[in-house]
Coordinates of C-alpha atoms in Angstrom, one line a residue:
M663 CA 5.3 -12.0 36.4
Y664 CA 8.0 -15.0 36.4
R665 CA 6.3 -18.4 37.0
I666 CA 8.7 -20.8 39.0
M667 CA 9.2 -24.3 40.0
I668 CA 10.6 -25.8 42.8
A669 CA 11.2 -29.7 43.2
D670 CA 13.0 -31.2 45.8
D671 CA 11.7 -33.5 48.3
E672 CA 12.9 -31.7 51.6
G673 CA 10.5 -29.4 53.2
I674 CA 12.7 -27.2 54.6
V675 CA 14.4 -26.6 51.5
I676 CA 11.2 -25.9 49.5
D677 CA 10.3 -23.2 52.0
S678 CA 13.4 -21.4 52.2
F679 CA 13.7 -21.2 48.3
K680 CA 10.3 -19.8 48.5
Y681 CA 10.8 -17.2 51.2
L682 CA 14.4 -16.5 49.5
L683 CA 11.9 -15.3 45.8
K684 CA 9.5 -13.7 47.7
E685 CA 11.4 -11.6 49.6
E686 CA 13.9 -10.6 46.8
F687 CA 11.1 -10.5 44.2
G688 CA 7.7 -10.5 46.0
E689 CA 4.6 -10.3 43.9
N690 CA 7.0 -10.5 40.5
V691 CA 6.8 -14.3 40.9
L692 CA 4.1 -17.2 41.2
V693 CA 5.9 -20.4 42.6
E694 CA 4.9 -24.1 42.9
T695 CA 6.0 -26.6 44.2
A696 CA 6.5 -30.6 43.9
K697 CA 8.5 -33.1 46.4
T698 CA 8.7 -36.4 43.8
G699 CA 9.7 -36.8 40.1
R700 CA 6.2 -37.5 38.6
S701 CA 4.4 -35.0 40.6
V702 CA 7.1 -32.7 39.2
I703 CA 6.1 -33.8 35.9
E704 CA 2.5 -33.6 36.2
L705 CA 3.1 -30.1 37.7
A706 CA 4.7 -28.8 34.8
E707 CA 2.5 -29.7 32.3
R708 CA -0.1 -28.1 34.5
F709 CA 2.1 -24.7 35.3
R710 CA 4.0 -24.4 32.3
P711 CA 7.0 -23.0 34.4
D712 CA 9.7 -20.2 33.2
I713 CA 12.2 -21.3 35.6
A714 CA 12.7 -24.5 37.2
L715 CA 14.6 -25.4 40.0
M716 CA 15.8 -29.4 39.7
D717 CA 17.0 -31.3 42.9
I718 CA 18.7 -34.4 41.6
R719 CA 18.0 -37.0 44.3
M720 CA 13.9 -37.5 44.4
P721 CA 11.6 -40.2 45.0
G722 CA 10.6 -42.1 42.1
I723 CA 11.9 -40.7 38.8
N724 CA 15.1 -38.5 39.8
G725 CA 15.3 -35.1 39.0
I726 CA 17.5 -35.3 35.4
D727 CA 15.0 -38.4 33.8
A728 CA 12.3 -35.8 34.7
I729 CA 14.0 -32.7 32.8
K730 CA 14.3 -35.2 30.1
E731 CA 10.7 -36.1 30.2
I732 CA 9.7 -32.2 31.0
R733 CA 11.6 -30.9 28.0
K734 CA 9.8 -33.4 25.4
R735 CA 6.9 -31.2 26.2
N736 CA 8.3 -27.5 27.0
E737 CA 11.7 -26.9 25.5
G738 CA 11.6 -23.3 26.5
I739 CA 11.7 -24.5 30.8
I740 CA 15.5 -22.5 32.3
F741 CA 16.3 -25.1 34.4
I742 CA 18.2 -24.9 37.2
V743 CA 19.9 -28.1 39.1
I744 CA 20.2 -27.7 42.9
S745 CA 21.8 -30.8 44.7
A746 CA 24.1 -32.1 47.6
Y747 CA 25.6 -34.3 45.4
D748 CA 29.1 -32.8 44.0
K749 CA 29.6 -35.9 41.4
F750 CA 30.8 -35.1 37.8
V751 CA 28.7 -37.7 35.8
Y752 CA 25.3 -35.4 36.8
A753 CA 27.0 -32.3 36.4
Q754 CA 27.9 -33.5 32.9
E755 CA 24.2 -35.1 32.1
A756 CA 22.5 -32.2 33.1
I757 CA 25.2 -29.5 31.0
N758 CA 23.8 -32.1 27.7
L759 CA 20.4 -31.3 28.4
G760 CA 21.2 -27.3 28.5
V761 CA 20.8 -26.8 32.0
M762 CA 21.3 -23.7 32.7
D763 CA 23.4 -23.7 36.1
Y764 CA 24.4 -26.2 38.6
L765 CA 24.7 -25.7 42.2
N766 CA 25.8 -27.2 45.2
K767 CA 23.6 -27.4 48.8
P768 CA 23.6 -25.3 51.0
V769 CA 23.2 -22.9 48.2
D770 CA 25.0 -19.3 49.6
K771 CA 21.6 -16.6 49.2
D772 CA 23.8 -14.1 47.1
Q773 CA 24.5 -16.9 44.3
F774 CA 21.2 -18.1 44.3
I775 CA 19.6 -15.1 44.0
Q776 CA 21.9 -13.9 41.4
T777 CA 21.3 -17.1 39.8
I778 CA 17.7 -16.4 39.5
K779 CA 18.0 -12.8 38.2
K780 CA 20.3 -14.4 35.4
A781 CA 17.4 -17.0 34.2
M782 CA 14.7 -14.4 34.3
L783 CA 17.4 -12.2 31.8
Q784 CA 17.1 -15.2 29.9
V785 CA 13.0 -15.3 30.5
D786 CA 12.7 -11.8 29.2
G787 CA 15.1 -12.7 26.0
E788 CA 13.3 -15.4 25.0
R789 CA 10.0 -13.4 25.9
E790 CA 11.1 -10.3 23.7
K791 CA 12.2 -12.5 21.2
R792 CA 9.1 -14.3 20.4
S793 CA 6.9 -10.7 20.9
R794 CA 9.4 -9.3 17.8
E795 CA 8.7 -13.1 15.8
L796 CA 4.7 -12.4 16.5
E797 CA 4.8 -8.7 15.3
I798 CA 6.8 -9.9 12.2
L799 CA 4.1 -12.6 11.7
E800 CA 1.1 -10.4 12.4
K801 CA 3.0 -7.7 9.8
M802 CA 3.3 -10.6 7.0
E803 CA -0.4 -11.5 7.6
T804 CA -1.3 -8.5 7.0
V805 CA 1.4 -7.8 4.0
A806 CA 1.3 -11.1 2.6
P807 CA -2.3 -11.0 0.9
I808 CA -1.2 -8.0 -0.6
I809 CA 2.1 -9.6 -1.9
E810 CA -0.1 -12.9 -3.4
N811 CA -2.6 -10.1 -5.1
G812 CA 0.3 -8.4 -7.1
L813 CA 1.7 -11.6 -8.3
V814 CA -2.4 -13.1 -9.3
Y815 CA -2.7 -9.4 -11.0
N816 CA 0.2 -9.0 -12.9
M817 CA 0.0 -12.7 -14.1
L818 CA -3.4 -12.7 -15.3
F819 CA -3.0 -9.4 -16.9
Q820 CA 0.5 -9.5 -17.9
D821 CA 1.4 -6.6 -16.8
F822 CA 4.8 -7.3 -15.2
H823 CA 8.9 -7.0 -15.9
K824 CA 11.0 -10.1 -15.2
E825 CA 13.1 -8.7 -12.3
D826 CA 9.2 -8.1 -10.9
M827 CA 8.2 -11.8 -11.4
E828 CA 12.1 -12.8 -10.0
N829 CA 11.3 -10.7 -7.0
F830 CA 7.4 -11.7 -6.0
K831 CA 8.9 -15.6 -6.4
K832 CA 11.7 -14.7 -4.3
V833 CA 9.8 -12.9 -1.8
L834 CA 7.0 -15.9 -1.5
E835 CA 9.5 -18.2 -1.7
I836 CA 8.0 -19.8 -5.0
E837 CA 10.9 -22.1 -6.5
S838 CA 8.8 -23.5 -9.8
N839 CA 8.7 -21.8 -13.2
Y840 CA 5.2 -23.8 -13.6
G841 CA 1.8 -23.8 -12.2
Y842 CA -2.0 -23.7 -12.8
M843 CA -4.9 -21.7 -11.9
I844 CA -8.2 -22.9 -9.5
A845 CA -11.0 -20.4 -10.7
L846 CA -13.5 -20.3 -7.2
V847 CA -16.9 -19.3 -8.1
F848 CA -19.1 -18.4 -5.8
G849 CA -22.9 -17.5 -5.7
E850 CA -26.7 -18.6 -3.9
Q851 CA -27.1 -21.2 -6.2
Q852 CA -25.5 -22.8 -9.7
K853 CA -27.9 -21.9 -12.7
D854 CA -27.3 -22.8 -16.2
G855 CA -23.4 -23.2 -15.4
F856 CA -23.2 -20.2 -13.6
M857 CA -24.0 -19.0 -9.8
T858 CA -26.5 -16.4 -8.9
N859 CA -26.3 -13.2 -7.2
A860 CA -22.7 -12.1 -7.8
V861 CA -22.9 -8.7 -6.1
G862 CA -24.4 -10.1 -2.7
S863 CA -22.2 -12.9 -2.6
S864 CA -19.1 -11.4 -3.2
V865 CA -20.0 -8.2 -0.4
K866 CA -20.7 -11.6 2.0
I867 CA -17.6 -13.5 1.0
Q868 CA -15.6 -10.2 1.8
N869 CA -16.4 -10.1 5.3
Q870 CA -15.0 -13.8 5.6
I871 CA -11.9 -13.3 3.7
R872 CA -9.8 -14.2 6.2
D873 CA -11.1 -17.8 7.2
L874 CA -11.6 -18.2 3.2
R875 CA -7.8 -17.8 2.8
E876 CA -6.9 -20.0 5.7
I877 CA -9.3 -22.8 4.1
I878 CA -7.5 -22.8 0.7
K879 CA -4.2 -22.7 2.2
S880 CA -4.7 -25.8 4.2
Y881 CA -5.5 -27.7 1.3
F882 CA -3.4 -25.9 -1.5
N883 CA 0.2 -24.4 -1.3
C884 CA -0.9 -21.8 -3.1
V885 CA -0.7 -17.6 -4.1
I886 CA -4.1 -16.8 -3.8
G887 CA -5.4 -12.9 -5.8
A888 CA -8.0 -10.9 -4.8
V889 CA -12.1 -11.3 -4.9
M890 CA -13.1 -9.9 -8.3
A891 CA -16.7 -9.5 -8.5
N892 CA -18.1 -13.3 -7.1
K893 CA -14.4 -15.0 -8.6
L894 CA -11.4 -15.6 -6.9
A895 CA -7.9 -16.5 -8.8
V896 CA -5.7 -19.2 -7.3
F897 CA -2.1 -20.0 -8.1
I898 CA -0.5 -23.6 -7.5
P899 CA 3.4 -23.3 -8.6
Y900 CA 3.6 -26.6 -9.7
D901 CA 7.4 -28.9 -11.0
K902 CA 6.3 -30.5 -13.9
K903 CA 4.8 -29.4 -17.1
E904 CA 2.4 -31.6 -16.9
F905 CA -0.1 -33.9 -14.9
D906 CA 0.2 -37.3 -15.2
Y907 CA -3.1 -39.0 -14.5
N908 CA -2.7 -39.9 -10.9
E909 CA -1.5 -36.5 -10.0
R910 CA -5.0 -34.6 -11.8
I911 CA -7.0 -37.1 -9.9
E912 CA -5.5 -36.4 -6.4
I913 CA -6.0 -32.6 -7.2
I914 CA -9.6 -33.1 -8.2
D915 CA -10.2 -34.8 -5.0
T916 CA -8.3 -32.4 -2.8
A917 CA -10.2 -30.1 -4.7
R918 CA -13.6 -31.4 -4.1
N919 CA -12.7 -31.9 -0.7
M920 CA -11.6 -28.2 -0.3
I921 CA -15.2 -27.2 -1.9
R922 CA -17.4 -29.6 0.5
R923 CA -15.6 -28.0 3.5
L924 CA -16.2 -23.9 2.2
N925 CA -19.8 -25.3 1.2
T926 CA -20.3 -26.2 4.9
Q927 CA -18.5 -23.2 6.8
M928 CA -19.1 -20.1 4.2
D929 CA -22.5 -18.1 3.3
V930 CA -22.4 -18.9 0.1
T931 CA -22.2 -22.0 -2.1
F932 CA -18.6 -22.7 -4.4
R933 CA -17.3 -23.9 -7.5
A934 CA -13.6 -24.9 -8.6
G935 CA -12.5 -24.9 -11.9
I936 CA -9.0 -26.2 -12.5
G937 CA -6.5 -24.9 -15.5
S938 CA -3.7 -27.0 -16.9
I939 CA -0.4 -26.4 -16.4
K940 CA 1.6 -23.0 -17.9
T941 CA 4.6 -20.9 -17.4
L942 CA 4.2 -18.2 -15.3
D943 CA 3.7 -15.8 -18.0
Q944 CA 0.8 -17.9 -19.4
Q945 CA -1.5 -17.9 -16.2
M946 CA -4.0 -16.3 -18.2
I947 CA -4.6 -19.3 -20.1
S948 CA -4.8 -21.8 -17.6
Y949 CA -7.2 -18.9 -15.4
N950 CA -9.6 -18.9 -18.5
E951 CA -9.3 -22.4 -19.1
A952 CA -10.7 -22.9 -15.2
L953 CA -13.0 -20.8 -15.8
D954 CA -14.7 -22.1 -19.4
S955 CA -14.6 -25.8 -17.8
L956 CA -16.8 -24.5 -15.2
T957 CA -19.6 -23.8 -18.4
M958 CA -19.1 -27.2 -19.4
T959 CA -20.6 -28.9 -16.8
T960 CA -23.1 -28.7 -13.6
G961 CA -20.3 -30.4 -11.4
S962 CA -18.7 -28.5 -8.3
V963 CA -14.8 -28.9 -9.6
V964 CA -14.2 -30.1 -13.3
H965 CA -10.8 -30.4 -14.4
S966 CA -10.2 -28.5 -18.0
D967 CA -8.6 -31.7 -19.2
D968 CA -11.3 -33.7 -18.5
V969 CA -13.8 -31.2 -20.8
A970 CA -11.2 -31.2 -23.6
V971 CA -11.0 -26.9 -22.7
G972 CA -8.0 -25.3 -24.7
C973 CA -6.4 -26.8 -27.4
D974 CA -4.5 -29.7 -27.8
Y975 CA -1.2 -30.1 -30.5
E976 CA 0.5 -32.7 -32.1
D977 CA 2.9 -34.8 -30.0
D978 CA 6.3 -32.8 -31.0
Y979 CA 4.3 -29.8 -32.2
P980 CA 7.0 -26.7 -30.5
I981 CA 4.6 -24.9 -28.4
D982 CA 7.2 -23.5 -26.5
A983 CA 8.8 -22.0 -29.3
E984 CA 5.7 -20.3 -30.8
N985 CA 5.2 -19.0 -27.2
D986 CA 8.2 -17.5 -27.4
I987 CA 7.9 -15.7 -30.6
F988 CA 4.5 -13.8 -29.2
E989 CA 5.8 -13.0 -26.1
S990 CA 9.5 -11.5 -27.6
V991 CA 7.2 -9.6 -30.2
K992 CA 5.0 -8.3 -27.3
N993 CA 8.3 -7.4 -25.3
G994 CA 10.4 -6.2 -27.9
D995 CA 13.1 -8.7 -27.4
L996 CA 14.9 -9.1 -31.2
N997 CA 17.3 -11.4 -30.1
K998 CA 14.9 -14.2 -28.5
A999 CA 12.0 -13.5 -30.9
M1000 CA 14.8 -14.4 -34.3
G1001 CA 16.0 -17.3 -32.1
A1002 CA 12.2 -18.8 -31.3
A1003 CA 11.5 -18.1 -35.3
N1004 CA 14.5 -20.0 -36.4
Q1005 CA 13.6 -22.7 -34.7
F1006 CA 10.1 -22.7 -35.3
F1007 CA 10.6 -22.9 -39.4
D1008 CA 13.5 -25.5 -38.8
W1009 CA 10.8 -27.7 -37.0
M1010 CA 7.8 -26.8 -40.6
V1011 CA 11.0 -27.6 -42.6
D1012 CA 12.2 -30.9 -41.0
R1013 CA 8.6 -32.1 -40.2
Y1014 CA 6.5 -31.1 -43.6
K1015 CA 9.1 -30.4 -45.9
N1016 CA 7.0 -31.3 -48.8
Y1017 CA 3.7 -29.7 -47.5
A1018 CA 4.9 -26.1 -48.9
D1019 CA 1.6 -24.4 -49.0
D1020 CA 0.4 -25.4 -45.3
I1021 CA 4.5 -23.8 -44.2
K1022 CA 3.6 -20.9 -46.2
L1023 CA -0.2 -20.4 -44.2
K1024 CA 1.6 -21.0 -40.5
V1025 CA 4.2 -18.5 -42.0
L1026 CA 1.3 -15.7 -42.6
E1027 CA -0.4 -16.9 -39.5
F1028 CA 2.5 -15.8 -37.4
V1029 CA 3.6 -12.7 -39.2
L1030 CA -0.3 -11.6 -38.6
R1031 CA 0.1 -12.2 -35.3
A1032 CA 2.8 -10.2 -35.0
E1033 CA 1.5 -7.3 -36.4
S1034 CA -1.5 -7.5 -34.5
L1035 CA 0.6 -7.6 -31.4
V1036 CA 2.6 -4.4 -32.3
Y1037 CA -1.2 -2.6 -33.3
E1038 CA -2.5 -3.9 -29.7
K1039 CA 0.7 -2.1 -27.9
G1040 CA -0.7 1.2 -29.7
G1041 CA 1.6 4.0 -31.7
N1042 CA 1.0 2.6 -35.3
T1043 CA -1.3 3.5 -37.6
Y1044 CA -3.3 0.5 -39.1
H1045 CA -3.7 0.8 -43.1
F1046 CA -6.0 -1.6 -44.5
R1047 CA -3.9 -1.9 -47.4
A1048 CA -0.6 -2.4 -45.9
R1049 CA -0.5 -6.0 -46.8
E1050 CA -1.6 -6.1 -50.1
D1051 CA 1.8 -7.7 -51.4
Y1052 CA 2.1 -10.4 -48.4
L1053 CA 0.5 -13.3 -50.6
R1054 CA 2.1 -12.2 -53.7
I1055 CA 5.4 -12.6 -51.7
I1056 CA 4.2 -15.8 -50.1
N1057 CA 3.3 -17.6 -53.4
G1058 CA 6.4 -16.5 -55.1
A1059 CA 8.8 -17.7 -52.8
Q1060 CA 11.1 -19.8 -54.8
N1061 CA 12.2 -22.0 -52.1
Y1062 CA 12.1 -22.1 -48.2
D1063 CA 15.4 -19.9 -47.4
A1064 CA 13.5 -17.0 -49.2
L1065 CA 10.3 -18.0 -46.9
R1066 CA 12.3 -17.9 -43.7
K1067 CA 14.3 -14.6 -44.3
W1068 CA 10.7 -12.9 -45.4
F1069 CA 9.4 -14.7 -42.1
L1070 CA 12.2 -13.3 -39.7
D1071 CA 12.2 -10.2 -41.4
K1072 CA 8.5 -9.6 -40.3
I1073 CA 8.9 -10.9 -37.0
S1074 CA 12.3 -8.4 -36.7
E1075 CA 10.2 -5.6 -37.8
A1076 CA 7.8 -6.3 -35.3
C1077 CA 9.9 -6.0 -32.6
H1078 CA 11.8 -3.2 -33.9
N1079 CA 7.8 -1.5 -34.0
V1080 CA 7.3 -2.2 -30.4
M1081 CA 10.6 -0.5 -29.3
S1082 CA 10.5 2.5 -31.6
R1083 CA 6.9 3.2 -30.1
R1084 CA 8.6 3.1 -26.4
E1085 CA 11.7 5.1 -27.0
N1086 CA 9.7 7.4 -29.7
R1087 CA 7.2 7.5 -26.3
S1088 CA 10.0 8.5 -24.0
N1089 CA 12.0 10.9 -26.1
G1090 CA 8.7 12.7 -27.1
V1091 CA 7.7 13.2 -23.4
I1092 CA 11.3 13.7 -22.1
D1093 CA 11.3 16.6 -25.1
R1094 CA 8.4 18.0 -24.2
A1095 CA 9.0 17.9 -20.6
R1096 CA 12.3 20.1 -21.1
D1097 CA 10.8 22.3 -23.3
Y1098 CA 8.2 22.9 -20.4
I1099 CA 10.9 23.4 -17.9
Q1100 CA 13.0 25.7 -20.2
S1101 CA 10.1 28.0 -20.4
N1102 CA 8.8 27.9 -16.7
Y1103 CA 11.9 27.8 -15.0
K1104 CA 11.5 31.0 -13.3
N1105 CA 8.5 30.0 -11.8
D1106 CA 7.2 28.1 -8.7
I1107 CA 7.0 24.6 -11.0
S1108 CA 6.7 21.2 -9.7
L1109 CA 7.0 17.5 -10.8
D1110 CA 3.6 17.2 -10.8
D1111 CA 2.8 20.7 -12.6
V1112 CA 5.0 18.9 -15.4
S1113 CA 3.7 15.5 -15.4
R1114 CA -0.2 17.5 -15.7
E1115 CA 1.4 19.0 -18.5
I1116 CA 2.3 16.3 -20.4
D1117 CA -0.6 14.3 -19.5
I1118 CA 1.3 11.2 -17.8
S1119 CA 1.4 9.8 -13.9
P1120 CA 4.2 11.4 -11.9
Y1121 CA 5.9 8.5 -11.0
Y1122 CA 6.1 7.2 -14.5
F1123 CA 7.3 10.6 -15.7
S1124 CA 9.7 10.8 -12.4
K1125 CA 11.3 7.1 -13.9
I1126 CA 12.0 7.9 -17.4
F1127 CA 13.4 11.6 -16.9
K1128 CA 15.9 9.6 -14.5
E1129 CA 16.6 7.3 -17.1
A1130 CA 16.9 9.7 -19.8
M1131 CA 18.5 12.8 -18.2
G1132 CA 20.6 10.8 -15.5
E1133 CA 19.6 12.9 -12.7
N1134 CA 16.0 13.8 -11.2
F1135 CA 13.4 16.4 -11.6
I1136 CA 15.0 18.5 -8.8
E1137 CA 18.4 18.2 -9.4
Y1138 CA 17.4 19.1 -13.0
L1139 CA 15.6 21.8 -12.7
T1140 CA 17.9 23.4 -9.9
N1141 CA 21.3 22.9 -12.4
L1142 CA 19.5 24.5 -15.3
R1143 CA 18.2 27.8 -12.7
I1144 CA 22.0 28.1 -11.0
E1145 CA 23.6 27.9 -14.9
K1146 CA 21.1 30.9 -16.1
A1147 CA 21.8 32.9 -12.7
K1148 CA 26.0 32.2 -13.5
E1149 CA 25.0 33.5 -17.2
L1150 CA 23.1 36.9 -15.0
L1151 CA 26.0 37.2 -12.8
D1152 CA 28.5 36.5 -15.8
K1153 CA 26.9 39.3 -18.0
T1154 CA 24.6 41.7 -16.6
D1155 CA 24.7 44.2 -13.4
M1156 CA 21.3 43.1 -12.0
S1157 CA 21.4 42.7 -8.4
M1158 CA 21.4 39.6 -6.6
K1159 CA 17.9 39.8 -5.3
E1160 CA 16.8 40.9 -8.8
I1161 CA 19.0 37.6 -10.3
C1162 CA 17.0 35.5 -7.3
V1163 CA 13.8 36.1 -8.5
E1164 CA 14.9 35.7 -12.6
V1165 CA 16.1 32.3 -12.2
G1166 CA 12.9 30.9 -9.9
Y1167 CA 13.5 31.8 -6.1
S1168 CA 11.8 33.8 -3.8
N1169 CA 14.3 33.7 -1.1
P1170 CA 17.6 35.5 -1.4
N1171 CA 19.3 33.3 1.4
Y1172 CA 17.9 30.1 0.4
F1173 CA 19.3 31.2 -3.4
S1174 CA 22.6 31.7 -1.8
R1175 CA 22.7 28.5 -0.1
I1176 CA 21.5 26.6 -3.2
F1177 CA 24.4 28.0 -5.2
K1178 CA 27.1 27.5 -3.0
K1179 CA 26.5 24.3 -2.6
N1180 CA 26.4 23.4 -6.4
V1181 CA 28.8 25.7 -7.3
G1182 CA 31.2 25.8 -4.2
V1183 CA 31.1 29.8 -3.7
T1184 CA 28.5 32.0 -3.0
P1185 CA 26.5 34.3 -5.5
T1186 CA 29.1 37.5 -4.4
E1187 CA 32.2 35.2 -4.4
Y1188 CA 31.0 33.9 -7.5
K1189 CA 30.8 37.5 -9.3
G1190 CA 33.4 39.3 -7.5

């Protein structure tokens, strides 16, 4: 159905156009008319036409001015100007207004119909485009919460590679490297700093999750995680490393307004804790600050800076270098760990050169923390007396150069242990997988069979197998079977059927096709 509006001060023209449209398009068109500039503007607002046939000379507001006014409220209307005045100035102004066509009266019937069909095609194109846009929007409405939850999950549980984080940022159009967390906690009522009936409230809120997301996003440009028990983590990207006072107050006020609306519209009661600004890989700290702040007051909204959650540092303390040391150890990034450790040691010596005992204590603290990270990663055996000489070495250091060397050696050792654990784990898995395949290539084995044998997931096994071998599992198994078949063809008088079964294929024809695909000739031609 196409809605067509005719604007002309001559009734005979209106009647003739209506007749032509009904004759050609029948029930596919809905036509309404107007005879003055003012009435056509009012009709356009009410009727919302797809196509408008406009005479230039009408009583009151002329056609050109009427088009300008209608355009303000509906840019999508396709205008066709029809006039008895063949003047360049009118045609030029119509073109500037984006009019599709300019026809002179008396209008030829065929030209009129062709022009209307052209306009209809344009309407169809716009409708199809809009339909595609809505379809994409609908899909994004479904996919976006999944992607957002993936980012929040990775930040809170430190479960990501750098490239993963960059991909999340690109998809979600996040340009900031900093941000803070809001912890939304909900329940029936507040009691002793906690919300009651967490389970029941969680069930209730699941039925309202779409409304909940829309309300939150109307107050903050944010990324929202999934509901966890009666908690919801909300990440807000931020361009600065810290709040100034006015910014913090504005954020608190915005959060208060949001909580008031949530408490009015949702079936449960909400509270919000706000964490401090952190880098993306430290959002777990911000989230924990937000949660901890809620236990220290009964207010509906509390900022961690107001209740002294977390640790403050002296003004020039190199917290970024400290964080880089342990993040690099955790990732086995030796170069970055060494750079950050040197930077931190330089700061200690520059600032506290005359306080050797304090520097020694900090070195020992950092070494023990780095080693704890290695133990947490697994793959290393803890021995109670493994550090029996640490105090002796530190106290015996004759100068800061010696202390620095020991410090860097231990940080380097921690990085190497993390990397070795990964490499040994991968190498051991690959060796066991290859042994299993070598022993069972004659059987009908699959990637799932091998994964189960070595006790890791098929996805992870597939990934590390290809990284180590340069080919995937199927390619490796096929090449192994073909090499074994070539050996049997070269060294035995076994029949093709026997060789086929011996190397793990039950169908001789399939074996022959696979052999030719890999070797270039059939098994018979190869032997022959």
